[in-house]
């Protein structure tokens, strides 16, 4: 049996709660026991970002968060191929029957009812580890199958999911695992069968509708896919990661109008998520709704990892709106951040051409040639500009 004293002081805890004071109390308590690595998050989507980028050994999460809730975060942890298997302790003042059903599907390692003392938490953490380390814990098998799917070892993953379904005949997750395997084999009929079986077993299991949509997308049945995406969003209206995945799929199929509609729903629902703004702006840009695109590109710029790309797109928007001075401003910001970005430099040159500033455009194209001597577009544009300036 695991004891608190058995745990490494180097292990990292992720505390997810909308209350600053509550996060601080748990953090200070754990630090008083000698634990060094405590990460605090006010929301599930920020917690998810931490899970993707940092090593987390134990999650303590509030169930009823403001937007994306604790169950949605648990689903993402269990389903995302980039996140490993870890103990998960849920906490809440109250829990509904529907939430209990979903927690049973994803099997948390422990639940603690608020309010609780720190001593109660200290007693609960080893219990979670005991459940986590139990060889009979089905999450080991689900995690193993998830990893095999990520490594494209589909037959091995299939064998595990098939075994899980035999042991747990009502498991919607096992059905979806089999559906994903069949989809990888291009056996869409069997994929759809197990997907519908998952939905029949648990009509609150949102991944069932996600998977049905993915099957339809693979078969280029876009309108049917949109129907199932809408069913998924109805069940999970506050998960920004779902909106992100849906719009990525629709933009890839060049269904920009529908992508915009989903993103419009996301922003109207009060979802504040950086990637949503960027996707919304891109979908508007592709539809040439430039004034609105600029507004969302500007929102997306804050803390974005794609700043130069976004600045470049803002420059293009302003250029196409004939607001050339503003276009040059954004191109210059991007160039200051990366003076050798030939894509931004070339777009700035095109902007100067639209402004009839041919000498400035030629000078920028010459700068591009110094960086990339075989840049075909810049070389061709210099010849065109020389002809115009004769």
mmCIF file of C-alpha atoms in Angstrom:
data_model
loop_
_atom_site.group_PDB
_atom_site.id
_atom_site.type_symbol
_atom_site.label_atom_id
_atom_site.label_comp_id
_atom_site.label_asym_id
_atom_site.label_seq_id
_atom_site.Cartn_x
_atom_site.Cartn_y
_atom_site.Cartn_z
ATOM 1 C CA UNK A 1 0.000 0.000 0.000
ATOM 2 C CA UNK A 2 1.344 3.409 -0.999
ATOM 3 C CA UNK A 3 1.870 5.953 1.793
ATOM 4 C CA UNK A 4 2.371 9.689 1.457
ATOM 5 C CA UNK A 5 5.933 9.236 2.718
ATOM 6 C CA UNK A 6 6.618 6.817 -0.168
ATOM 7 C CA UNK A 7 6.068 9.502 -2.812
ATOM 8 C CA UNK A 8 9.022 11.277 -4.410
ATOM 9 C CA UNK A 9 9.301 14.921 -3.412
ATOM 10 C CA UNK A 10 10.257 15.660 -7.034
ATOM 11 C CA UNK A 11 6.887 14.569 -8.401
ATOM 12 C CA UNK A 12 4.788 17.315 -9.954
ATOM 13 C CA UNK A 13 1.197 18.170 -9.002
ATOM 14 C CA UNK A 14 -1.272 20.051 -11.199
ATOM 15 C CA UNK A 15 -4.010 21.832 -9.211
ATOM 16 C CA UNK A 16 -7.008 22.989 -11.261
ATOM 17 C CA UNK A 17 -9.590 25.224 -9.567
ATOM 18 C CA UNK A 18 -11.203 28.566 -10.422
ATOM 19 C CA UNK A 19 -10.574 29.848 -6.876
ATOM 20 C CA UNK A 20 -7.145 31.475 -6.447
ATOM 21 C CA UNK A 21 -7.276 31.040 -2.674
ATOM 22 C CA UNK A 22 -8.221 27.358 -2.891
ATOM 23 C CA UNK A 23 -5.348 26.634 -5.300
ATOM 24 C CA UNK A 24 -2.976 28.508 -2.998
ATOM 25 C CA UNK A 25 -4.102 26.591 0.109
ATOM 26 C CA UNK A 26 -3.506 23.198 -1.546
ATOM 27 C CA UNK A 27 -0.213 24.375 -3.036
ATOM 28 C CA UNK A 28 1.108 25.690 0.287
ATOM 29 C CA UNK A 29 0.038 22.490 2.022
ATOM 30 C CA UNK A 30 1.877 20.285 -0.471
ATOM 31 C CA UNK A 31 4.966 22.491 -0.279
ATOM 32 C CA UNK A 32 4.904 22.193 3.518
ATOM 33 C CA UNK A 33 5.284 18.425 3.024
ATOM 34 C CA UNK A 34 8.383 19.011 0.885
ATOM 35 C CA UNK A 35 6.914 18.711 -2.616
ATOM 36 C CA UNK A 36 8.711 21.119 -4.935
ATOM 37 C CA UNK A 37 6.839 21.068 -8.232
ATOM 38 C CA UNK A 38 3.340 22.519 -7.886
ATOM 39 C CA UNK A 39 1.594 23.911 -10.970
ATOM 40 C CA UNK A 40 -1.630 25.872 -10.528
ATOM 41 C CA UNK A 41 -4.257 26.464 -13.177
ATOM 42 C CA UNK A 42 -7.502 28.512 -13.006
ATOM 43 C CA UNK A 43 -9.167 26.671 -15.912
ATOM 44 C CA UNK A 44 -9.267 23.335 -17.670
ATOM 45 C CA UNK A 45 -7.942 24.573 -21.006
ATOM 46 C CA UNK A 46 -4.922 26.209 -19.330
ATOM 47 C CA UNK A 47 -4.413 22.961 -17.400
ATOM 48 C CA UNK A 48 -4.546 21.060 -20.690
ATOM 49 C CA UNK A 49 -1.806 23.290 -22.127
ATOM 50 C CA UNK A 50 0.349 22.462 -19.087
ATOM 51 C CA UNK A 51 -0.313 18.747 -19.550
ATOM 52 C CA UNK A 52 0.852 18.956 -23.162
ATOM 53 C CA UNK A 53 4.046 20.890 -22.435
ATOM 54 C CA UNK A 54 5.121 19.707 -18.958
ATOM 55 C CA UNK A 55 5.592 16.461 -17.092
ATOM 56 C CA UNK A 56 2.696 16.059 -14.647
ATOM 57 C CA UNK A 57 2.544 13.189 -12.152
ATOM 58 C CA UNK A 58 -0.752 13.866 -10.344
ATOM 59 C CA UNK A 59 -3.855 15.960 -11.145
ATOM 60 C CA UNK A 60 -6.152 17.464 -8.503
ATOM 61 C CA UNK A 61 -9.120 18.999 -10.316
ATOM 62 C CA UNK A 62 -12.397 20.734 -9.484
ATOM 63 C CA UNK A 63 -15.339 19.086 -11.242
ATOM 64 C CA UNK A 64 -17.531 22.160 -11.828
ATOM 65 C CA UNK A 65 -15.217 24.632 -13.528
ATOM 66 C CA UNK A 66 -16.605 27.744 -15.215
ATOM 67 C CA UNK A 67 -16.269 26.745 -18.884
ATOM 68 C CA UNK A 68 -14.655 23.436 -19.829
ATOM 69 C CA UNK A 69 -15.306 21.339 -16.715
ATOM 70 C CA UNK A 70 -13.290 18.693 -14.891
ATOM 71 C CA UNK A 71 -14.907 15.820 -16.798
ATOM 72 C CA UNK A 72 -13.992 17.448 -20.119
ATOM 73 C CA UNK A 73 -10.391 17.750 -18.927
ATOM 74 C CA UNK A 74 -10.399 14.120 -17.777
ATOM 75 C CA UNK A 75 -11.722 13.066 -21.208
ATOM 76 C CA UNK A 76 -8.937 14.957 -22.960
ATOM 77 C CA UNK A 77 -6.288 13.388 -20.716
ATOM 78 C CA UNK A 78 -7.624 9.884 -21.315
ATOM 79 C CA UNK A 79 -8.122 10.399 -25.067
ATOM 80 C CA UNK A 80 -5.193 12.592 -26.110
ATOM 81 C CA UNK A 81 -2.277 10.619 -27.525
ATOM 82 C CA UNK A 82 0.185 13.304 -26.390
ATOM 83 C CA UNK A 83 -0.695 12.923 -22.688
ATOM 84 C CA UNK A 84 0.466 10.000 -20.578
ATOM 85 C CA UNK A 85 -1.359 7.990 -17.939
ATOM 86 C CA UNK A 86 -1.462 9.644 -14.491
ATOM 87 C CA UNK A 87 -3.542 9.578 -11.286
ATOM 88 C CA UNK A 88 -6.528 11.938 -11.311
ATOM 89 C CA UNK A 89 -8.326 13.140 -8.167
ATOM 90 C CA UNK A 90 -11.619 14.955 -8.698
ATOM 91 C CA UNK A 91 -13.084 17.318 -6.097
ATOM 92 C CA UNK A 92 -16.444 19.081 -5.868
ATOM 93 C CA UNK A 93 -19.177 20.260 -3.530
ATOM 94 C CA UNK A 94 -21.834 18.406 -5.561
ATOM 95 C CA UNK A 95 -22.107 15.909 -8.405
ATOM 96 C CA UNK A 96 -25.016 14.914 -10.664
ATOM 97 C CA UNK A 97 -26.054 11.419 -11.774
ATOM 98 C CA UNK A 98 -24.978 12.262 -15.336
ATOM 99 C CA UNK A 99 -21.544 13.298 -14.088
ATOM 100 C CA UNK A 100 -21.237 10.074 -12.074
ATOM 101 C CA UNK A 101 -21.994 8.107 -15.260
ATOM 102 C CA UNK A 102 -19.278 9.911 -17.195
ATOM 103 C CA UNK A 103 -16.737 9.541 -14.382
ATOM 104 C CA UNK A 104 -17.456 5.805 -14.369
ATOM 105 C CA UNK A 105 -16.692 5.680 -18.106
ATOM 106 C CA UNK A 106 -13.333 7.369 -17.599
ATOM 107 C CA UNK A 107 -12.551 5.891 -14.167
ATOM 108 C CA UNK A 108 -11.015 8.568 -11.977
ATOM 109 C CA UNK A 109 -8.617 7.407 -9.260
ATOM 110 C CA UNK A 110 -10.413 9.220 -6.467
ATOM 111 C CA UNK A 111 -13.087 11.737 -5.496
ATOM 112 C CA UNK A 112 -13.076 14.089 -2.517
ATOM 113 C CA UNK A 113 -16.078 16.158 -1.464
ATOM 114 C CA UNK A 114 -15.650 19.835 -0.646
ATOM 115 C CA UNK A 115 -15.203 21.245 1.874
ATOM 116 C CA UNK A 116 -12.313 19.114 3.102
ATOM 117 C CA UNK A 117 -9.302 19.626 5.342
ATOM 118 C CA UNK A 118 -5.764 19.359 4.048
ATOM 119 C CA UNK A 119 -5.309 16.261 6.213
ATOM 120 C CA UNK A 120 -8.223 14.624 4.363
ATOM 121 C CA UNK A 121 -6.459 15.402 1.061
ATOM 122 C CA UNK A 122 -3.199 13.944 2.394
ATOM 123 C CA UNK A 123 -5.060 10.739 3.209
ATOM 124 C CA UNK A 124 -6.777 10.641 -0.190
ATOM 125 C CA UNK A 125 -3.658 11.045 -2.392
ATOM 126 C CA UNK A 126 -2.106 7.640 -1.452
ATOM 127 C CA UNK A 127 -5.517 5.998 -2.007
ATOM 128 C CA UNK A 128 -5.470 7.403 -5.550
ATOM 129 C CA UNK A 129 -2.001 6.004 -6.107
ATOM 130 C CA UNK A 130 -3.106 2.591 -4.858
ATOM 131 C CA UNK A 131 -5.937 2.606 -7.396
ATOM 132 C CA UNK A 132 -3.609 3.922 -10.107
ATOM 133 C CA UNK A 133 -1.054 1.154 -9.420
ATOM 134 C CA UNK A 134 -3.654 -1.618 -9.198
ATOM 135 C CA UNK A 135 -2.841 -4.159 -11.961
ATOM 136 C CA UNK A 136 -6.595 -4.603 -12.448
ATOM 137 C CA UNK A 137 -7.021 -0.903 -13.292
ATOM 138 C CA UNK A 138 -8.492 -0.907 -16.799
ATOM 139 C CA UNK A 139 -6.951 2.505 -17.478
ATOM 140 C CA UNK A 140 -3.581 0.774 -17.949
ATOM 141 C CA UNK A 141 -5.011 -1.123 -20.906
ATOM 142 C CA UNK A 142 -6.777 1.923 -22.332
ATOM 143 C CA UNK A 143 -3.562 3.933 -22.036
ATOM 144 C CA UNK A 144 -1.564 1.161 -23.704
ATOM 145 C CA UNK A 145 -4.060 0.920 -26.582
ATOM 146 C CA UNK A 146 -4.019 4.716 -26.948
ATOM 147 C CA UNK A 147 -0.204 4.668 -27.279
ATOM 148 C CA UNK A 148 -0.324 1.861 -29.836
ATOM 149 C CA UNK A 149 -2.849 3.833 -31.914
ATOM 150 C CA UNK A 150 -0.540 6.859 -31.772
ATOM 151 C CA UNK A 151 2.323 4.662 -33.014
ATOM 152 C CA UNK A 152 0.095 3.322 -35.828
ATOM 153 C CA UNK A 153 0.278 -0.206 -34.429
ATOM 154 C CA UNK A 154 -3.371 -0.668 -35.234
ATOM 155 C CA UNK A 155 -3.674 -4.433 -34.983
ATOM 156 C CA UNK A 156 -2.109 -4.495 -31.509
ATOM 157 C CA UNK A 157 -4.382 -1.664 -30.389
ATOM 158 C CA UNK A 158 -7.353 -3.508 -31.888
ATOM 159 C CA UNK A 159 -6.524 -6.636 -29.873
ATOM 160 C CA UNK A 160 -6.505 -4.673 -26.598
ATOM 161 C CA UNK A 161 -9.758 -2.838 -27.330
ATOM 162 C CA UNK A 162 -11.395 -6.128 -28.310
ATOM 163 C CA UNK A 163 -10.267 -7.661 -25.012
ATOM 164 C CA UNK A 164 -11.555 -4.626 -23.090
ATOM 165 C CA UNK A 165 -14.959 -4.865 -24.765
ATOM 166 C CA UNK A 166 -15.204 -8.541 -23.807
ATOM 167 C CA UNK A 167 -14.421 -7.647 -20.176
ATOM 168 C CA UNK A 168 -16.606 -4.503 -20.166
ATOM 169 C CA UNK A 169 -19.419 -5.077 -22.727
ATOM 170 C CA UNK A 170 -21.034 -1.695 -21.997
ATOM 171 C CA UNK A 171 -17.815 0.291 -22.437
ATOM 172 C CA UNK A 172 -18.384 3.074 -24.950
ATOM 173 C CA UNK A 173 -14.649 3.837 -24.915
ATOM 174 C CA UNK A 174 -13.738 0.308 -25.997
ATOM 175 C CA UNK A 175 -16.252 0.555 -28.851
ATOM 176 C CA UNK A 176 -14.779 3.855 -30.009
ATOM 177 C CA UNK A 177 -11.290 2.360 -29.809
ATOM 178 C CA UNK A 178 -12.399 -0.447 -32.123
ATOM 179 C CA UNK A 179 -14.090 2.085 -34.413
ATOM 180 C CA UNK A 180 -10.840 4.054 -34.718
ATOM 181 C CA UNK A 181 -8.935 0.869 -35.520
ATOM 182 C CA UNK A 182 -11.444 -0.131 -38.199
ATOM 183 C CA UNK A 183 -11.238 3.388 -39.633
ATOM 184 C CA UNK A 184 -7.467 2.992 -39.877
ATOM 185 C CA UNK A 185 -8.105 -0.254 -41.816
ATOM 186 C CA UNK A 186 -10.480 1.711 -44.139
ATOM 187 C CA UNK A 187 -13.300 -0.561 -42.978
ATOM 188 C CA UNK A 188 -15.830 2.229 -42.539
ATOM 189 C CA UNK A 189 -18.848 -0.045 -42.228
ATOM 190 C CA UNK A 190 -17.400 -1.774 -39.130
ATOM 191 C CA UNK A 191 -16.115 1.563 -37.818
ATOM 192 C CA UNK A 192 -19.640 2.991 -38.005
ATOM 193 C CA UNK A 193 -21.138 -0.129 -36.388
ATOM 194 C CA UNK A 194 -18.953 0.152 -33.281
ATOM 195 C CA UNK A 195 -19.411 3.904 -33.173
ATOM 196 C CA UNK A 196 -23.194 3.553 -33.086
ATOM 197 C CA UNK A 197 -22.819 0.777 -30.492
ATOM 198 C CA UNK A 198 -20.845 3.214 -28.289
ATOM 199 C CA UNK A 199 -23.611 5.815 -28.598
ATOM 200 C CA UNK A 200 -26.235 3.179 -27.782
ATOM 201 C CA UNK A 201 -24.252 2.147 -24.693
ATOM 202 C CA UNK A 202 -23.839 5.752 -23.511
ATOM 203 C CA UNK A 203 -25.642 8.543 -25.364
ATOM 204 C CA UNK A 204 -23.766 11.125 -23.264
ATOM 205 C CA UNK A 205 -20.403 9.881 -24.561
ATOM 206 C CA UNK A 206 -19.432 12.818 -26.739
ATOM 207 C CA UNK A 207 -16.479 11.029 -28.367
ATOM 208 C CA UNK A 208 -19.026 8.748 -30.055
ATOM 209 C CA UNK A 209 -20.378 11.711 -32.042
ATOM 210 C CA UNK A 210 -16.847 13.012 -32.674
ATOM 211 C CA UNK A 211 -15.881 9.643 -34.130
ATOM 212 C CA UNK A 212 -19.026 9.412 -36.288
ATOM 213 C CA UNK A 213 -18.112 12.834 -37.686
ATOM 214 C CA UNK A 214 -14.536 11.678 -38.354
ATOM 215 C CA UNK A 215 -15.816 8.610 -40.221
ATOM 216 C CA UNK A 216 -18.008 10.868 -42.371
ATOM 217 C CA UNK A 217 -15.106 13.250 -43.021
ATOM 218 C CA UNK A 218 -12.878 10.360 -44.133
ATOM 219 C CA UNK A 219 -15.631 9.333 -46.562
ATOM 220 C CA UNK A 220 -16.012 12.954 -47.722
ATOM 221 C CA UNK A 221 -19.590 13.050 -46.402
ATOM 222 C CA UNK A 222 -19.152 16.577 -45.086
ATOM 223 C CA UNK A 223 -22.795 17.483 -44.423
ATOM 224 C CA UNK A 224 -23.296 14.299 -42.370
ATOM 225 C CA UNK A 225 -20.085 15.056 -40.483
ATOM 226 C CA UNK A 226 -21.372 18.541 -39.635
ATOM 227 C CA UNK A 227 -24.558 16.988 -38.236
ATOM 228 C CA UNK A 228 -22.539 14.792 -35.846
ATOM 229 C CA UNK A 229 -20.204 17.670 -34.929
ATOM 230 C CA UNK A 230 -23.296 19.639 -33.902
ATOM 231 C CA UNK A 231 -24.447 16.711 -31.744
ATOM 232 C CA UNK A 232 -21.021 16.659 -30.075
ATOM 233 C CA UNK A 233 -21.083 20.413 -29.426
ATOM 234 C CA UNK A 234 -24.611 20.140 -27.983
ATOM 235 C CA UNK A 235 -23.271 17.650 -25.399
ATOM 236 C CA UNK A 236 -20.055 19.583 -24.831
ATOM 237 C CA UNK A 237 -20.713 23.282 -25.570
ATOM 238 C CA UNK A 238 -17.827 24.736 -23.573
ATOM 239 C CA UNK A 239 -14.827 22.677 -24.691
ATOM 240 C CA UNK A 240 -12.554 24.936 -26.801
ATOM 241 C CA UNK A 241 -10.438 21.960 -27.886
ATOM 242 C CA UNK A 242 -13.478 20.419 -29.576
ATOM 243 C CA UNK A 243 -14.216 23.622 -31.502
ATOM 244 C CA UNK A 244 -10.551 23.761 -32.501
ATOM 245 C CA UNK A 245 -10.586 20.170 -33.819
ATOM 246 C CA UNK A 246 -13.879 20.667 -35.665
ATOM 247 C CA UNK A 247 -12.828 23.867 -37.389
ATOM 248 C CA UNK A 248 -9.437 22.420 -38.339
ATOM 249 C CA UNK A 249 -11.249 19.570 -40.095
ATOM 250 C CA UNK A 250 -13.683 21.901 -41.856
ATOM 251 C CA UNK A 251 -11.000 24.354 -42.955
ATOM 252 C CA UNK A 252 -8.964 21.435 -44.338
ATOM 253 C CA UNK A 253 -12.016 20.539 -46.458
ATOM 254 C CA UNK A 254 -12.389 24.234 -47.409
ATOM 255 C CA UNK A 255 -15.781 24.481 -45.706
ATOM 256 C CA UNK A 256 -14.987 27.952 -44.389
ATOM 257 C CA UNK A 257 -18.555 29.135 -43.879
ATOM 258 C CA UNK A 258 -19.388 26.183 -41.615
ATOM 259 C CA UNK A 259 -16.083 26.602 -39.760
ATOM 260 C CA UNK A 260 -17.012 30.232 -39.131
ATOM 261 C CA UNK A 261 -20.432 29.196 -37.801
ATOM 262 C CA UNK A 262 -18.891 26.824 -35.242
ATOM 263 C CA UNK A 263 -16.358 29.443 -34.171
ATOM 264 C CA UNK A 264 -19.095 32.045 -33.953
ATOM 265 C CA UNK A 265 -20.945 29.710 -31.570
ATOM 266 C CA UNK A 266 -17.747 29.307 -29.528
ATOM 267 C CA UNK A 267 -17.163 33.024 -29.109
ATOM 268 C CA UNK A 268 -20.868 33.667 -28.418
ATOM 269 C CA UNK A 269 -20.657 31.017 -25.672
ATOM 270 C CA UNK A 270 -18.001 33.126 -23.987
ATOM 271 C CA UNK A 271 -15.102 30.790 -24.753
ATOM 272 C CA UNK A 272 -11.857 32.733 -24.350
ATOM 273 C CA UNK A 273 -9.189 30.585 -25.976
ATOM 274 C CA UNK A 274 -6.311 31.882 -28.056
ATOM 275 C CA UNK A 275 -6.471 29.223 -30.772
ATOM 276 C CA UNK A 276 -10.191 29.878 -31.278
ATOM 277 C CA UNK A 277 -9.507 33.517 -32.184
ATOM 278 C CA UNK A 278 -6.764 32.500 -34.604
ATOM 279 C CA UNK A 279 -8.917 29.892 -36.314
ATOM 280 C CA UNK A 280 -11.862 32.281 -36.484
ATOM 281 C CA UNK A 281 -9.673 34.927 -38.078
ATOM 282 C CA UNK A 282 -8.269 32.456 -40.626
ATOM 283 C CA UNK A 283 -11.741 31.200 -41.603
ATOM 284 C CA UNK A 284 -12.867 34.817 -42.102
ATOM 285 C CA UNK A 285 -9.693 35.573 -44.068
ATOM 286 C CA UNK A 286 -10.292 32.655 -46.446
ATOM 287 C CA UNK A 287 -13.817 33.990 -47.030
ATOM 288 C CA UNK A 288 -12.399 37.472 -47.654
ATOM 289 C CA UNK A 289 -14.299 38.943 -44.695
ATOM 290 C CA UNK A 290 -11.248 41.042 -44.048
ATOM 291 C CA UNK A 291 -12.539 43.729 -41.659
ATOM 292 C CA UNK A 292 -13.809 41.088 -39.240
ATOM 293 C CA UNK A 293 -10.715 38.917 -39.783
ATOM 294 C CA UNK A 294 -8.447 41.790 -38.698
ATOM 295 C CA UNK A 295 -10.365 42.132 -35.437
ATOM 296 C CA UNK A 296 -9.851 38.466 -34.533
ATOM 297 C CA UNK A 297 -6.232 38.343 -35.735
ATOM 298 C CA UNK A 298 -5.577 41.211 -33.345
ATOM 299 C CA UNK A 299 -7.144 39.232 -30.469
ATOM 300 C CA UNK A 300 -5.158 36.147 -31.456
ATOM 301 C CA UNK A 301 -1.833 38.008 -31.388
ATOM 302 C CA UNK A 302 -1.653 38.118 -27.595
ATOM 303 C CA UNK A 303 0.684 35.340 -26.391
ATOM 304 C CA UNK A 304 0.417 33.504 -29.719
ATOM 305 C CA UNK A 305 3.198 31.170 -30.788
ATOM 306 C CA UNK A 306 2.405 32.075 -34.412
ATOM 307 C CA UNK A 307 2.944 35.827 -34.095
ATOM 308 C CA UNK A 308 4.879 36.318 -37.333
ATOM 309 C CA UNK A 309 2.340 34.344 -39.342
ATOM 310 C CA UNK A 310 -0.514 36.348 -37.799
ATOM 311 C CA UNK A 311 1.242 39.680 -38.353
ATOM 312 C CA UNK A 312 1.818 38.693 -41.969
ATOM 313 C CA UNK A 313 -1.878 37.840 -42.425
ATOM 314 C CA UNK A 314 -2.890 41.132 -40.817
ATOM 315 C CA UNK A 315 -0.626 42.909 -43.290
ATOM 316 C CA UNK A 316 -2.298 41.077 -46.178
ATOM 317 C CA UNK A 317 -5.763 41.982 -44.847
ATOM 318 C CA UNK A 318 -4.915 45.666 -44.600
ATOM 319 C CA UNK A 319 -3.226 45.630 -48.030
ATOM 320 C CA UNK A 320 -6.302 44.074 -49.644
ATOM 321 C CA UNK A 321 -8.457 46.666 -47.853
ATOM 322 C CA UNK A 322 -6.209 49.366 -49.448
ATOM 323 C CA UNK A 323 -5.132 50.498 -45.980
ATOM 324 C CA UNK A 324 -1.495 50.412 -46.986
ATOM 325 C CA UNK A 325 0.078 52.332 -44.096
ATOM 326 C CA UNK A 326 -1.439 49.904 -41.594
ATOM 327 C CA UNK A 327 -0.292 46.959 -43.719
ATOM 328 C CA UNK A 328 3.302 48.261 -43.750
ATOM 329 C CA UNK A 329 3.135 48.755 -39.962
ATOM 330 C CA UNK A 330 2.303 45.090 -39.350
ATOM 331 C CA UNK A 331 4.841 43.848 -41.894
ATOM 332 C CA UNK A 332 7.508 45.934 -40.140
ATOM 333 C CA UNK A 333 6.629 44.482 -36.731
ATOM 334 C CA UNK A 334 6.976 40.967 -38.176
ATOM 335 C CA UNK A 335 10.283 41.831 -39.881
ATOM 336 C CA UNK A 336 11.707 43.242 -36.635
ATOM 337 C CA UNK A 337 10.928 39.905 -34.997
ATOM 338 C CA UNK A 338 12.450 37.910 -37.884
ATOM 339 C CA UNK A 339 14.403 40.019 -40.411
ATOM 340 C CA UNK A 340 15.005 36.967 -42.632
ATOM 341 C CA UNK A 341 11.391 35.913 -43.119
ATOM 342 C CA UNK A 342 11.232 36.079 -46.919
ATOM 343 C CA UNK A 343 7.470 35.486 -47.010
ATOM 344 C CA UNK A 344 6.790 38.655 -44.985
ATOM 345 C CA UNK A 345 9.399 40.623 -46.934
ATOM 346 C CA UNK A 346 7.852 39.627 -50.260
ATOM 347 C CA UNK A 347 4.353 40.587 -49.099
ATOM 348 C CA UNK A 348 5.720 43.960 -48.002
ATOM 349 C CA UNK A 349 7.211 44.364 -51.477
ATOM 350 C CA UNK A 350 3.818 43.581 -53.034
ATOM 351 C CA UNK A 351 2.249 46.215 -50.785
ATOM 352 C CA UNK A 352 4.738 48.834 -52.030
ATOM 353 C CA UNK A 353 3.895 47.855 -55.613
ATOM 354 C CA UNK A 354 0.179 48.468 -54.913
ATOM 355 C CA UNK A 355 1.259 51.874 -53.531
ATOM 356 C CA UNK A 356 3.244 52.537 -56.747
ATOM 357 C CA UNK A 357 6.418 52.717 -54.648
ATOM 358 C CA UNK A 358 8.400 50.638 -57.160
ATOM 359 C CA UNK A 359 11.900 51.579 -55.972
ATOM 360 C CA UNK A 360 11.094 50.521 -52.405
ATOM 361 C CA UNK A 361 9.571 47.269 -53.659
ATOM 362 C CA UNK A 362 12.694 46.506 -55.728
ATOM 363 C CA UNK A 363 14.958 47.201 -52.759
ATOM 364 C CA UNK A 364 13.050 44.690 -50.612
ATOM 365 C CA UNK A 365 13.179 42.070 -53.390
ATOM 366 C CA UNK A 366 16.957 42.575 -53.554
ATOM 367 C CA UNK A 367 17.116 41.994 -49.787
ATOM 368 C CA UNK A 368 15.212 38.732 -50.314
ATOM 369 C CA UNK A 369 17.719 37.605 -52.979
ATOM 370 C CA UNK A 370 20.593 38.184 -50.523
ATOM 371 C CA UNK A 371 18.843 35.908 -48.012
ATOM 372 C CA UNK A 372 17.611 33.368 -50.583
ATOM 373 C CA UNK A 373 19.415 33.735 -53.943
ATOM 374 C CA UNK A 374 17.103 31.319 -55.780
ATOM 375 C CA UNK A 375 13.870 32.984 -54.648
ATOM 376 C CA UNK A 376 11.969 32.680 -57.940
ATOM 377 C CA UNK A 377 9.187 35.174 -57.165
ATOM 378 C CA UNK A 378 11.586 37.893 -55.985
ATOM 379 C CA UNK A 379 13.837 37.463 -59.049
ATOM 380 C CA UNK A 380 10.835 37.632 -61.375
ATOM 381 C CA UNK A 381 9.417 40.660 -59.574
ATOM 382 C CA UNK A 382 12.745 42.536 -59.919
ATOM 383 C CA UNK A 383 12.612 42.008 -63.699
ATOM 384 C CA UNK A 384 9.009 43.247 -63.808
ATOM 385 C CA UNK A 385 9.883 46.294 -61.698
ATOM 386 C CA UNK A 386 12.896 47.132 -63.883
ATOM 387 C CA UNK A 387 10.586 47.103 -66.910
ATOM 388 C CA UNK A 388 8.082 49.393 -65.161
ATOM 389 C CA UNK A 389 10.728 51.872 -64.020
ATOM 390 C CA UNK A 390 12.363 52.298 -67.471
#
